[in-house]
XYZ file of C-alpha atoms in Angstrom:
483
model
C 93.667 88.171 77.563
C 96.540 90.063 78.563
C 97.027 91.718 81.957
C 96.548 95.275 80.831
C 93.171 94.839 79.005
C 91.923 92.774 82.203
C 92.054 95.524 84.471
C 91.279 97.804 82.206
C 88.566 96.069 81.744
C 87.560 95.804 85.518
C 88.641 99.652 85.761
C 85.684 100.181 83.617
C 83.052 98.372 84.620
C 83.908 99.444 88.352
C 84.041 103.419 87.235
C 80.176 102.725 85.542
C 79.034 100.815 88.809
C 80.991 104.007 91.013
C 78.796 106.598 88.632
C 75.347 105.072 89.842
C 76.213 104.492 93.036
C 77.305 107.969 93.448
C 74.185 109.711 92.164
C 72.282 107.398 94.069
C 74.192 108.312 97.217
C 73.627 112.401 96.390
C 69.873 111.616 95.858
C 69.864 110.119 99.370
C 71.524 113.033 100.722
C 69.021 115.445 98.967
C 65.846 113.544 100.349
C 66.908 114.119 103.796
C 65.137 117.482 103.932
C 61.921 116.258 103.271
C 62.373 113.100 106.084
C 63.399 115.419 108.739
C 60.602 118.193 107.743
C 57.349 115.622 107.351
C 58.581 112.822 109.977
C 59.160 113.426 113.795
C 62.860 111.914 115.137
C 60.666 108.801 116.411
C 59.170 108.262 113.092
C 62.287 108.355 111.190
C 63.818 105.946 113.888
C 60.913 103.614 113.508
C 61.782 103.291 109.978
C 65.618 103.119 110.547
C 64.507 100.202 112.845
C 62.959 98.355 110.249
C 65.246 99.007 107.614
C 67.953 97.529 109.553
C 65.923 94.441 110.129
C 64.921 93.705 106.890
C 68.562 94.255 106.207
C 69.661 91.404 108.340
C 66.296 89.283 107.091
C 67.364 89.892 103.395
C 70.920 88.157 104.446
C 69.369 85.404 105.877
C 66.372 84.328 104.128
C 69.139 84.610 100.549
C 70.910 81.512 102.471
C 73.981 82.955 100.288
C 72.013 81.763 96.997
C 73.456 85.662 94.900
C 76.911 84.544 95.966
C 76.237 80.630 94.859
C 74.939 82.393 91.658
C 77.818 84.242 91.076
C 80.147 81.364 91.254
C 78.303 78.655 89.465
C 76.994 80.672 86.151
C 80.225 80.727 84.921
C 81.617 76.856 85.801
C 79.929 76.251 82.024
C 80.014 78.735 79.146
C 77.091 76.669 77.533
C 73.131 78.486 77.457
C 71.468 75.737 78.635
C 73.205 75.639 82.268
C 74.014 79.138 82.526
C 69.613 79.386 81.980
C 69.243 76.697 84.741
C 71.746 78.332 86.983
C 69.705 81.706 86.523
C 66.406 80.045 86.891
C 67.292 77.507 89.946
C 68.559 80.801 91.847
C 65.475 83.192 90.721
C 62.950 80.627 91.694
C 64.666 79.858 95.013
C 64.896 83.280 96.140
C 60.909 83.792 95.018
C 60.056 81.107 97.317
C 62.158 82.341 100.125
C 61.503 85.588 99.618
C 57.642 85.096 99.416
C 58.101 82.985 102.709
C 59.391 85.697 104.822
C 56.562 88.266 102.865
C 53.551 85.857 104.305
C 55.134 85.539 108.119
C 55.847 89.129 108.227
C 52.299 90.100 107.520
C 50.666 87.365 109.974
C 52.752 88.264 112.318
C 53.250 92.389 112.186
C 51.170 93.186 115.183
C 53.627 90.503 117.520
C 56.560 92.264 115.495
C 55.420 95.685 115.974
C 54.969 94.851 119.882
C 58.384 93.331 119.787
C 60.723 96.339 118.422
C 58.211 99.028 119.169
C 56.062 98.404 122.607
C 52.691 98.054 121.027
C 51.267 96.974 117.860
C 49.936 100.467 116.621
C 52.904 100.273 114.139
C 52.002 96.923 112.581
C 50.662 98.461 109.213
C 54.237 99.832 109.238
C 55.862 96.738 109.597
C 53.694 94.957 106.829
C 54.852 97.162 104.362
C 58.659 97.016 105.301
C 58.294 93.472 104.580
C 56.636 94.201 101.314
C 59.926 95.928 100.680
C 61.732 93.252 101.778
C 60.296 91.220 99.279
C 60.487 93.104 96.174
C 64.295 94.022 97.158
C 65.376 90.320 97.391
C 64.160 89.371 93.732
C 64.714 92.834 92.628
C 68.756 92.351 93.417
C 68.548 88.852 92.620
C 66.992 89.744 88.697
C 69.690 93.061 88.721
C 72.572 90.517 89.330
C 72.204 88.761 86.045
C 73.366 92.051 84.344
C 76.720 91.726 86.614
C 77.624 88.003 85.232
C 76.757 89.478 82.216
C 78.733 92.162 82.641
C 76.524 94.625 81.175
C 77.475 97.595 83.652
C 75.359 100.111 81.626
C 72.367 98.270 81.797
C 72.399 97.294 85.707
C 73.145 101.240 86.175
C 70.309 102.197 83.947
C 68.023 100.064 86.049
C 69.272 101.378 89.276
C 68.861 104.777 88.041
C 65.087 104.461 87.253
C 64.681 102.558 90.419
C 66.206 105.816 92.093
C 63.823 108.293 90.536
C 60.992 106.222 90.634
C 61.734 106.083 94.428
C 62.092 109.954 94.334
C 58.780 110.438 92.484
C 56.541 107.760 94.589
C 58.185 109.264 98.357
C 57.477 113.030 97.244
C 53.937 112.147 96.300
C 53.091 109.424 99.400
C 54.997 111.812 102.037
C 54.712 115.228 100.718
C 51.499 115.595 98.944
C 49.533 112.826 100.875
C 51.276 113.056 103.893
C 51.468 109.434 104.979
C 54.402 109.674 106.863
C 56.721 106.811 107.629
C 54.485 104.209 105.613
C 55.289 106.577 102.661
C 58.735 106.208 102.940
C 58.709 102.815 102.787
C 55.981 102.336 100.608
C 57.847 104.979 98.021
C 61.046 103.017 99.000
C 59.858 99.941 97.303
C 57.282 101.654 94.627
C 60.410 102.228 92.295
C 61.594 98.675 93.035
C 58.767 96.813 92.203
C 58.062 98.892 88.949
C 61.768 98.325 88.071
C 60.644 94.718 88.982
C 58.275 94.042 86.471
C 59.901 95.507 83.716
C 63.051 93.356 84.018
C 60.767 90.223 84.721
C 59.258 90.982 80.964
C 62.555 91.866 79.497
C 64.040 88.588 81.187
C 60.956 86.600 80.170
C 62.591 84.211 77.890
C 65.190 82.936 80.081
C 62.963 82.926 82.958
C 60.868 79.305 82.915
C 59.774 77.403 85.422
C 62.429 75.132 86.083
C 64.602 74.247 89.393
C 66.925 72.223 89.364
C 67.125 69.676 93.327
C 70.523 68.657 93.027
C 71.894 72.326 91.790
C 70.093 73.947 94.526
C 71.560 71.645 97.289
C 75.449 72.491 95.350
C 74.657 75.883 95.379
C 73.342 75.649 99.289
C 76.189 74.065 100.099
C 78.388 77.273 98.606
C 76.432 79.612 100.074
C 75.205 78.348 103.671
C 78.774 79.494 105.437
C 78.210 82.645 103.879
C 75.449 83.897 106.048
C 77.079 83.725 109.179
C 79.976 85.612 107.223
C 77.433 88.389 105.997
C 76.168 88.635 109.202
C 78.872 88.313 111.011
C 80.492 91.102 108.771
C 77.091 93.272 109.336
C 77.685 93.176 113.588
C 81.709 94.452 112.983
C 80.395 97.520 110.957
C 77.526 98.329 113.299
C 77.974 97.346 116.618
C 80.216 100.008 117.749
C 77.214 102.663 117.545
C 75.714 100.273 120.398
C 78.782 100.129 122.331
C 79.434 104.047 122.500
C 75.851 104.661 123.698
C 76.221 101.910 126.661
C 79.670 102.281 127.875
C 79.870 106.429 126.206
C 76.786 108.477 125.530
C 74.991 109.489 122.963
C 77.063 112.767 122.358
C 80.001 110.559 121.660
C 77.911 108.268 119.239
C 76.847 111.430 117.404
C 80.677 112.919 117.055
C 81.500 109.447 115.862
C 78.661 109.090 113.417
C 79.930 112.179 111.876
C 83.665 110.736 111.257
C 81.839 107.519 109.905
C 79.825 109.745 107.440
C 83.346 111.150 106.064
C 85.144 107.923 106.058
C 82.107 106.386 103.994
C 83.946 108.249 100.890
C 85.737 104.888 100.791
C 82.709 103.000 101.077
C 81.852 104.115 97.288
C 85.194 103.157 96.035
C 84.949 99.810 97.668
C 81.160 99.341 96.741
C 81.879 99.871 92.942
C 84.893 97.286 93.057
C 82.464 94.874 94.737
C 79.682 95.480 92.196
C 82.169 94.735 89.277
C 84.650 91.717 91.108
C 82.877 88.757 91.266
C 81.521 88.370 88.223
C 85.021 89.705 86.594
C 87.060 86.989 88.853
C 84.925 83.973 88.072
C 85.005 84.848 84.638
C 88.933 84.472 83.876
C 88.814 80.281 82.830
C 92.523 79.933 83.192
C 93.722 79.584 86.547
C 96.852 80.573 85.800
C 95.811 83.679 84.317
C 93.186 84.079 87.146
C 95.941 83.849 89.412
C 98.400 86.414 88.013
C 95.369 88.833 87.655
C 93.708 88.661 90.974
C 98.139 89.851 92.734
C 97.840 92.335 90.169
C 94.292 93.487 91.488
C 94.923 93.155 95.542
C 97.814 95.007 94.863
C 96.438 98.295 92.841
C 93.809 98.274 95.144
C 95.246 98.491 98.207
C 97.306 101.201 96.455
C 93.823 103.207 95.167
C 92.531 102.836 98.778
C 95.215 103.937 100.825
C 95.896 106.927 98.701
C 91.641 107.870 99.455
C 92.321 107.225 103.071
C 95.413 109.312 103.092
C 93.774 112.411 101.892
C 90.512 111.613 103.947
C 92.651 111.403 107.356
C 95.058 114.326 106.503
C 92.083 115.793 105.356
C 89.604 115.708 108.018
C 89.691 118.781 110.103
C 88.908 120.870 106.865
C 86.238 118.240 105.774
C 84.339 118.089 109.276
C 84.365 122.077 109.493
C 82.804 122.563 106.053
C 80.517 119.945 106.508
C 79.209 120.255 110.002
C 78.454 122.523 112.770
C 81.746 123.576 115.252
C 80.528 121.228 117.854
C 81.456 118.092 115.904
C 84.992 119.510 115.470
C 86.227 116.295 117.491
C 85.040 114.161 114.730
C 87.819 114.497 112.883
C 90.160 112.097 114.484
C 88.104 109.294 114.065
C 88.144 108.986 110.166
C 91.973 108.245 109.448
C 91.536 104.624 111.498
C 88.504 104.184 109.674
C 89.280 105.250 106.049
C 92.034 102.538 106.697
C 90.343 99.987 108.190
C 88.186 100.223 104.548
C 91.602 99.301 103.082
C 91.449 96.168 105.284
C 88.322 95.248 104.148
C 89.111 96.183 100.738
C 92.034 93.564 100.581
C 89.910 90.710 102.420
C 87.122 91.289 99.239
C 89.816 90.042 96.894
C 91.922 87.372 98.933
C 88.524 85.851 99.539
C 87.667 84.998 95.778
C 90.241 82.171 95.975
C 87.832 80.569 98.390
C 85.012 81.044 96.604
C 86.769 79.888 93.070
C 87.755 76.977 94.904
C 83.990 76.078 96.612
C 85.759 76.257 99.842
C 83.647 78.533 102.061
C 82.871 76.683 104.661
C 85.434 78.297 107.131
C 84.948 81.854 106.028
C 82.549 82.285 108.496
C 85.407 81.082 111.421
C 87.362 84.428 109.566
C 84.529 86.847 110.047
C 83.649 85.765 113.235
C 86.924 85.809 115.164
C 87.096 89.659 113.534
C 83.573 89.981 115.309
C 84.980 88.909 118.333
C 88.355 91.038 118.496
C 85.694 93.785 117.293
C 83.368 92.966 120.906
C 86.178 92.670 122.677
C 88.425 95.703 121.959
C 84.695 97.911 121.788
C 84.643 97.219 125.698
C 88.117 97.436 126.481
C 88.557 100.207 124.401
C 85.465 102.633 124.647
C 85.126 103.331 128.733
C 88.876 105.295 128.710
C 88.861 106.439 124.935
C 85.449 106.690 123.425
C 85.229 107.270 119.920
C 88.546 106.883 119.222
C 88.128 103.072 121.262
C 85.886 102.267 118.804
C 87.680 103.589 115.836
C 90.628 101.480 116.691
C 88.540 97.993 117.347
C 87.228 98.554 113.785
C 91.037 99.073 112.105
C 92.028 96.179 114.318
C 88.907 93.812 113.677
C 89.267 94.546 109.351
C 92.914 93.869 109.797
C 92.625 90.815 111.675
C 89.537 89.693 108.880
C 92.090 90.379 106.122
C 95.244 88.134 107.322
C 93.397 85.718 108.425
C 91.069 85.284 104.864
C 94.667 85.437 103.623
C 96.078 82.842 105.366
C 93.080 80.576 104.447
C 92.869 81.646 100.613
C 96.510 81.065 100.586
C 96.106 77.331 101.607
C 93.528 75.967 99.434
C 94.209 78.582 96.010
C 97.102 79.865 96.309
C 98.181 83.708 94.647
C 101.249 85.005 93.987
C 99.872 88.059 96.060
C 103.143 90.850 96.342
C 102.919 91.169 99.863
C 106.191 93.546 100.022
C 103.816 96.260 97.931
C 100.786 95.805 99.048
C 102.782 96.193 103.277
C 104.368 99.325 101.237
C 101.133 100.549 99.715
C 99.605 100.661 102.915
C 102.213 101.887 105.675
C 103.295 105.041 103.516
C 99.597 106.283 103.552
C 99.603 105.795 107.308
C 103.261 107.181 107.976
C 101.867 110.532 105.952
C 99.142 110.550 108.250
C 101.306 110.273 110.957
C 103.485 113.153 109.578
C 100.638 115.462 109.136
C 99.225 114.915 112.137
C 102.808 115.768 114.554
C 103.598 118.464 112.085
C 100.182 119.883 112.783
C 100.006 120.342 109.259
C 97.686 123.693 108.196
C 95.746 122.874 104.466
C 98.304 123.403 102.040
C 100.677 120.928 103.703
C 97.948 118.175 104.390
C 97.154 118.518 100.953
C 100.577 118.502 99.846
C 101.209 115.430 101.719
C 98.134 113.730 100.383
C 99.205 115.012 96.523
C 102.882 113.410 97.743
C 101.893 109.827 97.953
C 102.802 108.096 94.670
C 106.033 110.079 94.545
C 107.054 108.469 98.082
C 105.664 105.149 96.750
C 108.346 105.599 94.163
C 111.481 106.472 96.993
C 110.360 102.828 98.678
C 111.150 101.206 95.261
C 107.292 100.257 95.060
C 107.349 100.503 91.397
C 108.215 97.746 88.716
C 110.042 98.729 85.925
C 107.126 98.199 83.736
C 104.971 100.506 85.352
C 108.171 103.067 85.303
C 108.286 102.909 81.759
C 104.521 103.519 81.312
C 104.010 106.163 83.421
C 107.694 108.421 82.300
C 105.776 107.360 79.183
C 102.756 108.906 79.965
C 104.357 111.729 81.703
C 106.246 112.461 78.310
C 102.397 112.127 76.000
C 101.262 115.089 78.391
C 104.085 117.080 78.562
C 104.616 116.771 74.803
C 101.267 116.024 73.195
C 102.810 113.506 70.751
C 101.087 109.752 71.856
């Protein structure tokens, strides 16, 4: 398949996957009234609590078996294995999942005791492990329609999982009023109905079959990659807990604010993600694969930095319209971390030459020297500079994540990756920050600035003469109207 049609093709699928994730992201934002006006702070924190646990639960009870799926449905294009792949990984994630489901309800009160002082919350803790359960095969199910690449149809589901949701919280917290149980208890409702439908749409691929020696192959992909997701999980959180040790809490809550901003990028990224790995395995030639995958790091990292650009320039404007004058200072925190989503952004793709290879046994070595330099720069950093301290471990950390899951790719599946523009890509976004920011820009010439960045692209030669030709060829479609 030719070049063009293959990220076309990705384009798509990642715009469809971007369109669900972004309603589901304004649905969050809209139930947020009704949390803060039926639950007290220490309610909503008890379920923030658990939510993050089950969060770092989910990681490790998967033992990397979505990623293993990923990567071994497509190493045949025949049925028969693609249907034992599919039922090997949804039967080991039922019995895992299942697992944790049974030791979280015998052991809720000890649990409860644990994170909250006392076991009064233990009826709470049951059901965030019912969630926890229904998520794991829920995601599990959902990811056959990404191999598949059938972006509608894993959209569609998320969709009625979202109102569902909607429907079951309103009723369990607003008309019943059963507070923090009924957010999770609605948070799953629209899961597990979502659930059961797929299981009967999926019914004839689903036997009962598992396959021993697939299992161990696809253990033995996806082991390393716990430590890496959880590993990855302590760099994008732990800062919070540094600032309100070695800061206080007024500093976490300016910074919060800057993260909220910067998390723009976070939808970007999170629709490439949705759409990449089943797109990268997919490409059989490994030339082909190759060629695409330095097209893709490349127009990424060019996508990104542009977002991050306009979020840092940006910022003052966003943080006044969005929150109150005291969280003015929030501001300069989102430029280091709208670009240290770039980071990250470019580690995603040089790390599915590992994965195409079945070398990911040192990818948790990568993520956990960035966890480190993360730690390390968090309490070196935050004491004399607070926020910002942080801010600047987290650049730092994604940047040394990214070269280094370079430099490993690059060893064992090597890309003809072109570093000079994707260096380019990057730097002019930052020196535009950096202009804005000395020239204490006002609106229109932050804007400008952030309108200016493909044309500077173009004065650094980042262009190839193909892409010349098809945009002064686009350029001459608009300004004509003849194709």
């Amino acid at each position: 398949m030719p070049l063009g049609a293959q990220l076309k093709r990705l384009g798509k699928h990642s715009a469809i996957y971007g369109l669900g994730g972004l309603v589901q992201r304004i649905l969050a934002v809209l139930l947020l009234p009704v949390y803060t006006r039926y639950l007290s702070p220490s309610d909503y924190g008890s379920v923030e609590t658990l939510i993050a646990l089950t969060t770092v639960l989910v990681i490790t009870l998967r033992l990397g078996i979505t990623s293993a799926f990923f990567r071994f449905y497509f190493d045949s294009p025949e049925p028969e294995q693609r249907r034992l792949v599919l039922r090997t990984s949804f039967w080991f994630t039922m019995a895992m999942s299942t697992a944790g489901l049974l030791a979280g309800l015998l052991l809720a009160g000890e649990i409860s005791t644990l994170l909250f002082g006392s076991a009064d919350d233990a009826e709470l803790v049951m059901a965030a492990f019912v969630g926890l359960w229904a998520q794991m095969n829920y995601e599990q199910l959902t990811s056959l329609f990404r191999v598949e690449e059938r972006s509608v149809a894993f959209v569609t589901a998320s969709l009625a999982n979202i109102a569902l949701t909607i429907g079951a919280t309103l009723i369990l917290v607003v008309a019943l009023d059963k507070g923090p149980v009924g957010v999770i208890v609605g948070n799953f409702t629209g899961t597990l109905l979502v659930y059961a439908a797929l299981v009967g749409y999926r019914r004839e691929q689903l036997g009962l079959q598992l396959d021993g020696g697939l299992l161990r192959e696809m253990n033995r992909f996806g082991l390393p990659l716990v430590p890496t997701a959880l590993f990855l999980w302590a760099t994008n959180f732990s800062d919070r807990f540094f600032l309100v040790k070695l800061a206080d809490t007024e500093e976490v809550g300016l910074y919060s604010v800057g993260v909220r901003i910067a998390s723009a990028m976070a939808l970007l990224l999170t629709a490439f993600r949705t759409a990449w790995p089943a797109f990268a395995y997919s490409i059989e030639d490994d030339r082909e694969a190759r060629r695409t995958y330095a097209f893709v790091l490349t127009y990424l990292v060019l996508i990104a930095s542009w977002v991050a650009t306009g979020l840092a320039l940006l910022s003052p404007w966003l943080v006044d319209w969005i929150a109150a004058p005291a969280f003015e200072e929030s501001s300069r925190v989102v430029g280091p971390l709208s670009f240290a989503v770039v980071a990250f952004a470019g580690y995603v793709v040089v790390a599915i030459g590992v994965g195409r290879a079945r070398r990911t046994q040192f990818n948790w070595v990568v993520t956990g020297a960035a966890a480190a330099v993360n730690v390390v720069l968090n309490l070196v950093l935050i004491p004399p500079y607070g926020m910002m301290g942080a801010a600047v471990a987290t650049i730092v950390a994604y940047a040394t994540m990214f070269v280094g899951m370079a430099w490993w790719a690059q060893r064992i599946y090597p890309v003809p990756y072109q570093w000079r523009r994707v260096v380019t890509a990057a730097l002019v976004g930052v020196a535009l920050v950096v202009a804005g920011k000395l020239l204490d820009a006002n609106l229109a010439v932050a804007l400008a600035l952030s309108l200016a960045y493909p044309l500077v692209l173009a004065l650094f030669g980042f262009y190839l003469p193909a892409e010349r030709r098809a945009i002064g060829a686009r350029l001459v479609v608009r300004k004509t109207g003849i194709p």
